[in-house]
mmCIF file of C-alpha atoms in Angstrom:
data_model
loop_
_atom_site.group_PDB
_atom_site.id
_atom_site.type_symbol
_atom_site.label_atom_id
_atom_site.label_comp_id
_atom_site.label_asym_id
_atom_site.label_seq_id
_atom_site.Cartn_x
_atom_site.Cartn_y
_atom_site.Cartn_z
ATOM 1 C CA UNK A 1061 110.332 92.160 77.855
ATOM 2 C CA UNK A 1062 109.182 95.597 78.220
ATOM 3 C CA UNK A 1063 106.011 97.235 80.466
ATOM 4 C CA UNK A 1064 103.521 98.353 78.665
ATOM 5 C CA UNK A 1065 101.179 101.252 79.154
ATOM 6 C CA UNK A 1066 98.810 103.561 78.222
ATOM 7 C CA UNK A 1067 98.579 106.971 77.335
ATOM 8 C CA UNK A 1068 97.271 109.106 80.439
ATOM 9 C CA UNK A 1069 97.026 112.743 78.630
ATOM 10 C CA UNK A 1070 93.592 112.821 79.333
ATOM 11 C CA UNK A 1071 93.605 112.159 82.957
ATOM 12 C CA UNK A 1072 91.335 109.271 84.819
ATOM 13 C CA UNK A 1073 89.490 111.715 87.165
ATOM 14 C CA UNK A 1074 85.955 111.084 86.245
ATOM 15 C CA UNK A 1075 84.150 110.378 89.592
ATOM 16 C CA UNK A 1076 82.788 106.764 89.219
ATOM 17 C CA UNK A 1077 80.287 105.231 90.928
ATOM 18 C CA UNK A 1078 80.993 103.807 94.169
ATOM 19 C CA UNK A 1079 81.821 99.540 94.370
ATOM 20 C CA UNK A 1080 80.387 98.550 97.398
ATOM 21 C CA UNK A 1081 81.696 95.424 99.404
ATOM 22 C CA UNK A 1082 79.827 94.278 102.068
ATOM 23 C CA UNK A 1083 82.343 93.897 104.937
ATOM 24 C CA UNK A 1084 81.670 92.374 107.793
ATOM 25 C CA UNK A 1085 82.256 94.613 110.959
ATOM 26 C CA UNK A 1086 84.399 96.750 108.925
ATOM 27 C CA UNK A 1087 84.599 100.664 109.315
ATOM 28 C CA UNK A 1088 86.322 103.010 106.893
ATOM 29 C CA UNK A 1089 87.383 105.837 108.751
ATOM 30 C CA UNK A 1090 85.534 109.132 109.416
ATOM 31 C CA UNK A 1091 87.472 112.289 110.191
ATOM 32 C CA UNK A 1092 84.929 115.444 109.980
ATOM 33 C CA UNK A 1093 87.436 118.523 109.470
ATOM 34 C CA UNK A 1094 89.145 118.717 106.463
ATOM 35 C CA UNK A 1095 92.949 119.472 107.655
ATOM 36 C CA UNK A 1096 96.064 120.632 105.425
ATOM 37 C CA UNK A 1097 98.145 118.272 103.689
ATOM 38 C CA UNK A 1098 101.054 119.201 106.217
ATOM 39 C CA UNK A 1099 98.990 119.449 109.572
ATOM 40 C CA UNK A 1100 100.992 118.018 112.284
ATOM 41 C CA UNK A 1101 97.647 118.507 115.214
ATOM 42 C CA UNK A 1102 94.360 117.426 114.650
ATOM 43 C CA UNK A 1103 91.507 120.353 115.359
ATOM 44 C CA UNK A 1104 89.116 120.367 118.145
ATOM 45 C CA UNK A 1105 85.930 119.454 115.682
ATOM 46 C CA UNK A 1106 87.877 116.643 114.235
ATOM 47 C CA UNK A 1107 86.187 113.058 114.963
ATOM 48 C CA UNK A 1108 88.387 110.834 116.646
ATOM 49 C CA UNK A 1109 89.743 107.835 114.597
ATOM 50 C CA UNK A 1110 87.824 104.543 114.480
ATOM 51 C CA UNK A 1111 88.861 101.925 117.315
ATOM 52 C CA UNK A 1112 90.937 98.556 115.494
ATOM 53 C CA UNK A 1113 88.897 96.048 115.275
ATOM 54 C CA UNK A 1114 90.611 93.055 115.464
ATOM 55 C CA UNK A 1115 92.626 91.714 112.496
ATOM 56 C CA UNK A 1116 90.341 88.810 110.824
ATOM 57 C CA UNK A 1117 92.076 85.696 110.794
ATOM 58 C CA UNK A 1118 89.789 83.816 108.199
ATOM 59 C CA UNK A 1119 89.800 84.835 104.684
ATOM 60 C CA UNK A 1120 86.598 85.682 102.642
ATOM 61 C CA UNK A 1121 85.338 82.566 100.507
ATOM 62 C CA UNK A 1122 85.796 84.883 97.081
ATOM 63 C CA UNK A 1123 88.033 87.841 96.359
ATOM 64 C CA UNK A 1124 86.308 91.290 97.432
ATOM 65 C CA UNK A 1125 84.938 94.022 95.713
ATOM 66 C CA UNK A 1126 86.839 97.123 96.566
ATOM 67 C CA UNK A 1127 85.375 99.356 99.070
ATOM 68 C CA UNK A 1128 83.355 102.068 98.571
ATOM 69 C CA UNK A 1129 85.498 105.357 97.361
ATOM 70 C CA UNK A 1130 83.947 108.580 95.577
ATOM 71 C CA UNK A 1131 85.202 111.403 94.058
ATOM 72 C CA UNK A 1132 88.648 112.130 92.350
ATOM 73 C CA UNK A 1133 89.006 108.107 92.163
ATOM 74 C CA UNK A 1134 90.458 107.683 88.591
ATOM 75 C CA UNK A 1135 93.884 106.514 89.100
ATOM 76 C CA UNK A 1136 96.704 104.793 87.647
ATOM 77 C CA UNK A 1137 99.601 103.214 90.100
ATOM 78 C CA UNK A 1138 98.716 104.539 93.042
ATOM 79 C CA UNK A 1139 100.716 104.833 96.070
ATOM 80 C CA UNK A 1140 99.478 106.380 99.640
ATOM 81 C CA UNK A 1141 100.680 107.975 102.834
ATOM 82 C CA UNK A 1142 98.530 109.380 106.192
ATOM 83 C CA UNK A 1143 99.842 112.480 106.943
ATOM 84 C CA UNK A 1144 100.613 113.344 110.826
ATOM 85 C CA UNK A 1145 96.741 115.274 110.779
ATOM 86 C CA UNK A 1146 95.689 112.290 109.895
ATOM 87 C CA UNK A 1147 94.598 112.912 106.202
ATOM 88 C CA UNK A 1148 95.810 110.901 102.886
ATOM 89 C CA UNK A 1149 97.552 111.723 100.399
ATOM 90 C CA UNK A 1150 97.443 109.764 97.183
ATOM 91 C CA UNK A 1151 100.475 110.187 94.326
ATOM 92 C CA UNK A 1152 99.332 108.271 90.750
ATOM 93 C CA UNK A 1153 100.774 108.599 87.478
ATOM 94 C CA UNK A 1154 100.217 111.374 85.452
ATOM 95 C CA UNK A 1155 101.554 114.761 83.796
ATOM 96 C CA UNK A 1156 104.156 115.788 86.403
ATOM 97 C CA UNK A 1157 102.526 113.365 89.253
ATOM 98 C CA UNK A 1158 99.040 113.622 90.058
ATOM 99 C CA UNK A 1159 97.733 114.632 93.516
ATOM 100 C CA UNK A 1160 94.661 113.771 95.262
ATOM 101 C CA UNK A 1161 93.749 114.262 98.619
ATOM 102 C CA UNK A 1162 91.223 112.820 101.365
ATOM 103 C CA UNK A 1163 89.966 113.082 105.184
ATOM 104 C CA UNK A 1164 88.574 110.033 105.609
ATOM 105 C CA UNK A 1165 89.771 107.412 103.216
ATOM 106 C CA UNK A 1166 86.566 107.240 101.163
ATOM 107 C CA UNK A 1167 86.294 110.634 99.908
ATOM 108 C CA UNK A 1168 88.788 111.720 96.970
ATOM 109 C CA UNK A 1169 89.499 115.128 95.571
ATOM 110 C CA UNK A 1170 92.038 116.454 93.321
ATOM 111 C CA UNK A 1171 95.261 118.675 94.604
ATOM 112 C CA UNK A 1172 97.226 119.388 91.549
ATOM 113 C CA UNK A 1173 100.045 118.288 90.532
ATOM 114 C CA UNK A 1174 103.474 117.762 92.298
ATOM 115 C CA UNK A 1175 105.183 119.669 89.956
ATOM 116 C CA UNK A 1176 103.109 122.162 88.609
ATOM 117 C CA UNK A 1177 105.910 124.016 86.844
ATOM 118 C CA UNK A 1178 107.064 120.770 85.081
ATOM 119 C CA UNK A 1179 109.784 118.443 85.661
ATOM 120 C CA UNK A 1180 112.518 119.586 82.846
ATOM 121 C CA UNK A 1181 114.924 116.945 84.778
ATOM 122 C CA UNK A 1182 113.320 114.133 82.962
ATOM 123 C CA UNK A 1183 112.769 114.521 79.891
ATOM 124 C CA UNK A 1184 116.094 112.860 78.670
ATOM 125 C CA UNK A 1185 114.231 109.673 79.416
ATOM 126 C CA UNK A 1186 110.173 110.740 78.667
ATOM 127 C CA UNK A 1187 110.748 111.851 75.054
ATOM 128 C CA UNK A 1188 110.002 115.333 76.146
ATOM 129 C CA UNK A 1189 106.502 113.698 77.757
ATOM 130 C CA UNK A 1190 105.057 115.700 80.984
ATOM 131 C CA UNK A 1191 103.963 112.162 81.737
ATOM 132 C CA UNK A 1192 105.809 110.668 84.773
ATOM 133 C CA UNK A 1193 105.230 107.100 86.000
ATOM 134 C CA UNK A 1194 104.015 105.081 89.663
ATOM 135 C CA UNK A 1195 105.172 107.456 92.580
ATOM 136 C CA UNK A 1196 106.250 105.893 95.799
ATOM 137 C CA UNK A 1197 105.120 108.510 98.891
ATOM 138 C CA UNK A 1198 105.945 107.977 102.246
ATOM 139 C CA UNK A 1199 106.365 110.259 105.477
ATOM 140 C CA UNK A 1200 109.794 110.147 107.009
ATOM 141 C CA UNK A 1201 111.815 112.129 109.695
ATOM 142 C CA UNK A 1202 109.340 115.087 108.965
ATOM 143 C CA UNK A 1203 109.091 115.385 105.668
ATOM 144 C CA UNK A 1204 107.638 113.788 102.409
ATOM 145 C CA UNK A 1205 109.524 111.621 100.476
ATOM 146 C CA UNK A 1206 108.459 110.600 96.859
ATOM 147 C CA UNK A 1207 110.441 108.582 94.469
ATOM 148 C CA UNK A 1208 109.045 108.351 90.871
ATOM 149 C CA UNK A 1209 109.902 106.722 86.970
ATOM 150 C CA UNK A 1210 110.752 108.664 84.280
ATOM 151 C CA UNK A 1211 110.502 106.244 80.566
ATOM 152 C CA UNK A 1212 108.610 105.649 77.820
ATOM 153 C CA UNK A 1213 106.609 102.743 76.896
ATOM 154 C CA UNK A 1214 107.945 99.201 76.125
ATOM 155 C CA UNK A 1215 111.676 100.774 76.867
ATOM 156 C CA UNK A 1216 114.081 100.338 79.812
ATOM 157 C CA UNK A 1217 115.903 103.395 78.623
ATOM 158 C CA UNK A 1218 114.869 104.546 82.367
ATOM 159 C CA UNK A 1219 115.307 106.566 85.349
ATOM 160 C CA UNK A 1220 114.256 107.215 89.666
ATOM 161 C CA UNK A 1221 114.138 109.970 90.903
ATOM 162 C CA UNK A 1222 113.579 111.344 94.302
ATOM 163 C CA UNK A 1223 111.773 114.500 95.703
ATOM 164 C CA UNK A 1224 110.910 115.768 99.176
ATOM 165 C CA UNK A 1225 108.355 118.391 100.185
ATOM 166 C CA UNK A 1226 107.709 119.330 103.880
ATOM 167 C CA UNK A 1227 103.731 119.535 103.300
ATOM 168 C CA UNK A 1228 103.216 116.946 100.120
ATOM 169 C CA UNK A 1229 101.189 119.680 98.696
ATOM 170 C CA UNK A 1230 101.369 120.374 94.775
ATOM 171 C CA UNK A 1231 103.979 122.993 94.196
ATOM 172 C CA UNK A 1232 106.216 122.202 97.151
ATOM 173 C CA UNK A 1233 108.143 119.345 96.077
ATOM 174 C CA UNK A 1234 112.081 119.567 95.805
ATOM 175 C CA UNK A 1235 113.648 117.285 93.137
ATOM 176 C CA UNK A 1236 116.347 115.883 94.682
ATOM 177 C CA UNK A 1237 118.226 113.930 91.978
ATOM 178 C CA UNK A 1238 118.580 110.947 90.465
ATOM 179 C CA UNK A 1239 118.541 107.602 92.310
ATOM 180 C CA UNK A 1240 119.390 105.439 89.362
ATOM 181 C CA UNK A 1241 118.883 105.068 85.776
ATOM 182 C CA UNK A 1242 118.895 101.529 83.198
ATOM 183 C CA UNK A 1243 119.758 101.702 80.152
ATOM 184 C CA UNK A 1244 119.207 99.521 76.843
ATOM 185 C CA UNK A 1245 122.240 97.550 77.671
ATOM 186 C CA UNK A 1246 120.911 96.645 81.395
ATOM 187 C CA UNK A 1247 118.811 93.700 81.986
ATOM 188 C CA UNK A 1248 116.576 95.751 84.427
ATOM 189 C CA UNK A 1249 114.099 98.392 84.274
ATOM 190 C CA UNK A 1250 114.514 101.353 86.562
ATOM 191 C CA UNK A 1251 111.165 102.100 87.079
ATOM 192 C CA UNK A 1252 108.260 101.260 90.105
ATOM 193 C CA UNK A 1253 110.624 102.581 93.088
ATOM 194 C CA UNK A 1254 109.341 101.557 96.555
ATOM 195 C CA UNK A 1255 111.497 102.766 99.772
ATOM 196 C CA UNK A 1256 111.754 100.387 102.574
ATOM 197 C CA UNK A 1257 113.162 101.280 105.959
ATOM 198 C CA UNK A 1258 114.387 98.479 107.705
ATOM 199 C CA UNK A 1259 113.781 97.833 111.836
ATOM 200 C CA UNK A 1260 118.003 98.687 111.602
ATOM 201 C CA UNK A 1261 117.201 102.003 110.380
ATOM 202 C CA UNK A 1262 118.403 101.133 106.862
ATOM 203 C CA UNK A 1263 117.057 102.307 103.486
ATOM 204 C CA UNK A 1264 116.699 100.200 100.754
ATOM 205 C CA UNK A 1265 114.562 100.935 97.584
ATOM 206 C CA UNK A 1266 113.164 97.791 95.334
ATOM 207 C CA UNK A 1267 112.106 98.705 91.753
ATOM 208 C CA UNK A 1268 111.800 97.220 88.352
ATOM 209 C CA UNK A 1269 109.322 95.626 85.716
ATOM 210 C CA UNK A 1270 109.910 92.765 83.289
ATOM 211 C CA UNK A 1271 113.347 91.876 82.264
ATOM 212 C CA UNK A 1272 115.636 89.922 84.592
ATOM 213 C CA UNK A 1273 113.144 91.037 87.475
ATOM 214 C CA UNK A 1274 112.730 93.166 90.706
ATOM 215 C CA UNK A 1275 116.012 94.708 92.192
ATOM 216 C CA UNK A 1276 117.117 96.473 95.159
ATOM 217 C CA UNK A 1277 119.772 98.660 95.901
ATOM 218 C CA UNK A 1278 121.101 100.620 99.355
ATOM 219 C CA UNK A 1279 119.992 103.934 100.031
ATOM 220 C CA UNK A 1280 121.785 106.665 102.197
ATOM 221 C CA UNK A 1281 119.680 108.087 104.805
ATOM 222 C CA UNK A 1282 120.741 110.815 104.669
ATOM 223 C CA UNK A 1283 120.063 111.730 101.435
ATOM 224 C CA UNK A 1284 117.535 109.086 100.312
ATOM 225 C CA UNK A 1285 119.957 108.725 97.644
ATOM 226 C CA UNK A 1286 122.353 105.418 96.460
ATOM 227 C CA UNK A 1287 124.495 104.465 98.734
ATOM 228 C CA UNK A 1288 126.674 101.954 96.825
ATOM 229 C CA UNK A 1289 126.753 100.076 93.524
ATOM 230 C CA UNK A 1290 124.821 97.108 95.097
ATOM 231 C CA UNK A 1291 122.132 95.346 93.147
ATOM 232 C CA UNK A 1292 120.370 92.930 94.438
ATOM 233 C CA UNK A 1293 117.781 90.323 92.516
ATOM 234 C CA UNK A 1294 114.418 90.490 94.963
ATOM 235 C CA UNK A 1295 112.082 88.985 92.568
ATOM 236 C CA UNK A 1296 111.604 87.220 89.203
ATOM 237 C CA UNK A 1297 109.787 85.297 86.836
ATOM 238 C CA UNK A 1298 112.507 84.378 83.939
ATOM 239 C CA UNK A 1299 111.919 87.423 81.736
ATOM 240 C CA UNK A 1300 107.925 86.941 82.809
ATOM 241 C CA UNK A 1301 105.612 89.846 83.543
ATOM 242 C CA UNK A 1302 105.929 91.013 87.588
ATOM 243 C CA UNK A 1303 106.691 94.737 88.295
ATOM 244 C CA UNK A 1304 105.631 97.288 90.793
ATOM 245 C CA UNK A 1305 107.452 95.722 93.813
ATOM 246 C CA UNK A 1306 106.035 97.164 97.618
ATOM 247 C CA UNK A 1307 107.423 96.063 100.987
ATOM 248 C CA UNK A 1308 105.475 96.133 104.366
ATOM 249 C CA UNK A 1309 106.534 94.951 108.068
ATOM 250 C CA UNK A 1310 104.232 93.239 109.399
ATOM 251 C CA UNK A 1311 105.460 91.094 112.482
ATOM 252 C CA UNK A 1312 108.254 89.614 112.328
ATOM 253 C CA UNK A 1313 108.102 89.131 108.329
ATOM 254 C CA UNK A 1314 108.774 91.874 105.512
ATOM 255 C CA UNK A 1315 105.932 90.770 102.927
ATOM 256 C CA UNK A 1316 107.323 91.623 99.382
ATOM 257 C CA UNK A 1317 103.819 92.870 97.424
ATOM 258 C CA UNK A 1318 104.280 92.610 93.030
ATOM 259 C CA UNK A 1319 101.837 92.447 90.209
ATOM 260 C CA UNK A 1320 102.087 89.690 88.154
ATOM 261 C CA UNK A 1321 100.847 89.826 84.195
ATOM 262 C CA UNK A 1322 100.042 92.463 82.258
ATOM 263 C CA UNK A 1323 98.761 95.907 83.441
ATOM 264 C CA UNK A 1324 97.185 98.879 81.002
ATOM 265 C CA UNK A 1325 95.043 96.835 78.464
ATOM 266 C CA UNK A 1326 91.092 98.316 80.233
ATOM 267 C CA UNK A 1327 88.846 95.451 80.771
ATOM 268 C CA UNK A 1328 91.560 93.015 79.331
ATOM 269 C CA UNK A 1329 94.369 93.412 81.777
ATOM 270 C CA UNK A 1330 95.335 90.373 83.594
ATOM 271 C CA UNK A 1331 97.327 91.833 86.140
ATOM 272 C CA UNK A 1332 97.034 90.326 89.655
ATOM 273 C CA UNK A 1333 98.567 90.700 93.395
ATOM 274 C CA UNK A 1334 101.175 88.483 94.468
ATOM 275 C CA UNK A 1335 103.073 88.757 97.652
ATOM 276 C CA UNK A 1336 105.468 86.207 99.474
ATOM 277 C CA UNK A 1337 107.779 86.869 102.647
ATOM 278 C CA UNK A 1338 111.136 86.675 104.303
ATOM 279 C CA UNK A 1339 112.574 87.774 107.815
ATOM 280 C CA UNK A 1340 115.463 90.023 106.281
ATOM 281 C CA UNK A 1341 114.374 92.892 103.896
ATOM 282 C CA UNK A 1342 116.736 91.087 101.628
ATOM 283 C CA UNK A 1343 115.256 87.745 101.010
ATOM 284 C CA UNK A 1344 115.365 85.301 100.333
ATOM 285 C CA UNK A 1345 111.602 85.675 99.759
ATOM 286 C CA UNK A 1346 109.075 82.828 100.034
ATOM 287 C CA UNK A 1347 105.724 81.937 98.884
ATOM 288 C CA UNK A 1348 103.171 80.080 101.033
ATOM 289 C CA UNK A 1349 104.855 76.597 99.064
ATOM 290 C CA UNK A 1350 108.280 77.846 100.170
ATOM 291 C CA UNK A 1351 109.088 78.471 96.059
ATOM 292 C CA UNK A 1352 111.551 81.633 96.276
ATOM 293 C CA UNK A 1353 110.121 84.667 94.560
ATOM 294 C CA UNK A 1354 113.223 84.845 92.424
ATOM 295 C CA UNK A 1355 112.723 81.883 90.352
ATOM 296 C CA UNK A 1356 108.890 82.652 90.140
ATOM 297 C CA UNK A 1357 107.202 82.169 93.323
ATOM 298 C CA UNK A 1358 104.357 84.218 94.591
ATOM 299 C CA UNK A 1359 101.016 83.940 96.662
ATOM 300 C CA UNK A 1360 97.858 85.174 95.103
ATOM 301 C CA UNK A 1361 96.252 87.364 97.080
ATOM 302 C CA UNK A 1362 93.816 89.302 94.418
ATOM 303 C CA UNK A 1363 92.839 88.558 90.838
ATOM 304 C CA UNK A 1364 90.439 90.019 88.544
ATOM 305 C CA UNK A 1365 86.556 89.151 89.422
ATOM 306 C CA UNK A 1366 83.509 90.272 88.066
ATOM 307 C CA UNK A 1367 83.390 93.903 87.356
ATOM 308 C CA UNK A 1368 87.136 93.734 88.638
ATOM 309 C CA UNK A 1369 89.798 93.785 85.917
ATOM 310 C CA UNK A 1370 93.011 93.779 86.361
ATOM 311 C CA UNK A 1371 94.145 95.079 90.047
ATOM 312 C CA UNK A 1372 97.288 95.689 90.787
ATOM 313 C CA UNK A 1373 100.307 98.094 91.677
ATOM 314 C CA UNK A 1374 99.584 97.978 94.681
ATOM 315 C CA UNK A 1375 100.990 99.545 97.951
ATOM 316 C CA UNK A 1376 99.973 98.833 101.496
ATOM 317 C CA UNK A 1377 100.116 101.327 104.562
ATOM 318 C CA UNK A 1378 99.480 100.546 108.100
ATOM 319 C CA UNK A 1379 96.319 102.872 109.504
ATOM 320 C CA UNK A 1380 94.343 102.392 112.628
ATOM 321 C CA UNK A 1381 91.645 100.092 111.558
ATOM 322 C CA UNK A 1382 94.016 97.647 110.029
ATOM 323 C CA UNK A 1383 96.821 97.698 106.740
ATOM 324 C CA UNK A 1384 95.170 98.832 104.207
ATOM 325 C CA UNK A 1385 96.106 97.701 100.239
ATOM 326 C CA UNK A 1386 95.751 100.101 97.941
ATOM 327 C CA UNK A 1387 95.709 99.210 94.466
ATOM 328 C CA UNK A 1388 94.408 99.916 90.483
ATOM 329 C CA UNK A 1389 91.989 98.385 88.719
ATOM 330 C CA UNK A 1390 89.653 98.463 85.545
ATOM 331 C CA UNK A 1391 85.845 98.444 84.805
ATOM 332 C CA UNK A 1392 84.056 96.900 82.447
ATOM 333 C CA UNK A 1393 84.221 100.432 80.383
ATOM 334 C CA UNK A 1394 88.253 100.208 80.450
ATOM 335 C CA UNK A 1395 88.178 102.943 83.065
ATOM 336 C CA UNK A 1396 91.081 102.645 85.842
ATOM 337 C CA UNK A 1397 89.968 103.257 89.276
ATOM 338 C CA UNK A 1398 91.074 103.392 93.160
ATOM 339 C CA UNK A 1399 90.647 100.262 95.086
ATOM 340 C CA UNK A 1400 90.731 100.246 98.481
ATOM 341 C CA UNK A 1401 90.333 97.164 100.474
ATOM 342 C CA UNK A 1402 91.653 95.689 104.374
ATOM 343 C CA UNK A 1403 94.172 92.934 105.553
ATOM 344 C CA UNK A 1404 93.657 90.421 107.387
ATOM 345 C CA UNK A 1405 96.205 87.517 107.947
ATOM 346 C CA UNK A 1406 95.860 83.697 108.917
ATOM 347 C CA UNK A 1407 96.812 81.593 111.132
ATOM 348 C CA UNK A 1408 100.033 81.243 109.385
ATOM 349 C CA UNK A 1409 100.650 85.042 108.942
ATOM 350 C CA UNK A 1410 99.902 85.231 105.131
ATOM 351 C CA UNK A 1411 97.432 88.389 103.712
ATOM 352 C CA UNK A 1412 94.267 88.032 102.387
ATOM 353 C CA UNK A 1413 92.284 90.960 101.451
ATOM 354 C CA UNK A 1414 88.504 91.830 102.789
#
């Protein structure tokens, strides 16, 4: 079955309203200077980051709103990384890879796009669209790494790509090839990368939406790109809806984050956040039954709620206050919009959101 989505010509950067979510004892951070995307020292006026509190081990007794975000908070598939200053940088989908930027996690702005110039590269598998799909950004051995999609709607005529930049800033990204294509014949979609490295040093990238599932393949470190002509079945739900695949450490378990349902319909998406573990970045992965994620399994950790439609794609990074889960969702208007919410996890290591 194909992934559906919508149009983004006209871009989701409205500032919205801020969703509040009363936390208890939570702080967001609050860093005063506003550094460069590719600061590697914090200044002297710079506040010092909030002190961890300690990782809640109880989950709420409903889901939460998201936390309170302003700004460039539109988004679609978002995906973010703390630079070594200590700012964020958040990569979405959108003409040539939107850009935003904040100091403090709360506060968004817009920073272009990551190829301002156009990504020519792609366009065997866009239709000639400027309109590039759910980024995957991460910081590693000094320099930016973002792998991206490259399709059209409801097709799995598809492609990864990779591109490094030393700063992240728009403009300064290097495309850096493809990573690996589907095509009509495949029963996989190349499309929602995510790069894991491994506590061996190894580089693995899980992708895919719909279709036979989530896969993974090898990566050389050295180039970020394939490695071999592995592919490995992470994920799957019998030609069901799950797609946008993220991996986290977190003690000794790699926690395998996917949206289940469907994504892109406004106020009437159903998408939700699943997640489900294993001690080997290869699986077998587990829900909190024991059902493998490969013949459908998968934890709920969000769902839509309220005012809350639809959240999903999610990715999680690991900040000082605790991992964070960053995520998509819709308003009643239809609007998609940055949500931004903590982890904490149980007594038997499994996520919840606060």
């Amino acid at each position: 079955m194909p992934k559906y989505r919508i149009p983004r010509r006209a871009k989701l950067v409205i500032p919205v309203a801020a969703v509040v979510v009363a936390m208890s004892a939570v702080a967001l951070h609050a860093e005063a200077a506003v550094q460069p995307l590719s600061g590697t020292s914090t200044t002297a006026n710079q506040a010092a980051p909030v002190a961890a509190l300690a990782t809640p081990t109880t989950p709420p007794g409903s889901y939460p709103n998201p936390g309170a975000v302003s700004g460039a908070t539109g988004t679609h598939d978002p995906t973010m990384v703390k630079t070594p200053a200590g700012t964020y940088i958040v990569a979405q989908t959108g003409n040539n890879i939107r850009l935003t930027t904040s100091t403090d996690r709360t506060a968004f702005r817009e920073a272009g796009a990551a190829f301002p110039g156009g990504a020519p590269w792609t366009t065997t598998y866009t239709g000639g669209s400027a309109n590039l799909w759910a980024p995957d950004i991460s910081y590693r051995n000094g320099q930016y790494f973002m792998y991206y999609s490259a399709s059209t709607f409801g097709s799995n005529r598809s492609a990864i790509f990779l591109a490094t930049s030393p700063s992240g800033a728009s403009g300064s990204w290097t495309n850096r090839g493809l990573v690996i294509e589907s095509r009509t014949s495949d029963n996989y979609n190349a499309i929602d990368p995510n790069l894991i490295v491994d506590t061996n040093g190894r580089w693995w990238l899980n992708f895919g939406s719909f279709w036979s599932g989530l896969q993974q393949i090898a990566l050389n470190p050295s180039t970020g790109l394939r490695s071999d002509s592995s592919l490995r079945l992470i994920a799957g739900r019998n030609g069901g809806a799950i797609e946008a695949p993220h991996m986290f450490k977190h003690g000794s378990y790699y926690y395998l984050w996917v949206s289940f349902d469907r994504c892109c319909q406004g106020a009437a998406s159903t998408y939700r956040i699943m997640v489900g573990r294993s001690t080997s970045p290869n699986g077998p992965f587990v829900d909190r039954s024991g059902k493998t994620m490969s013949s459908g399994g998968g934890t709920q950790v969000m769902a839509g709620h309220g005012s809350i439609h639809g959240p999903g794609h999610q990715a999680v990074i690991a900040d000082t206050d605790a991992d964070v889960l960053v995520y998509h969702y819709y308003a009643d208007n239809g609007a998609s919009r940055l949500g931004i919410n903590l982890l904490g996890y149980d007594s038997a290591g499994w996520p919840f959101a606060y």
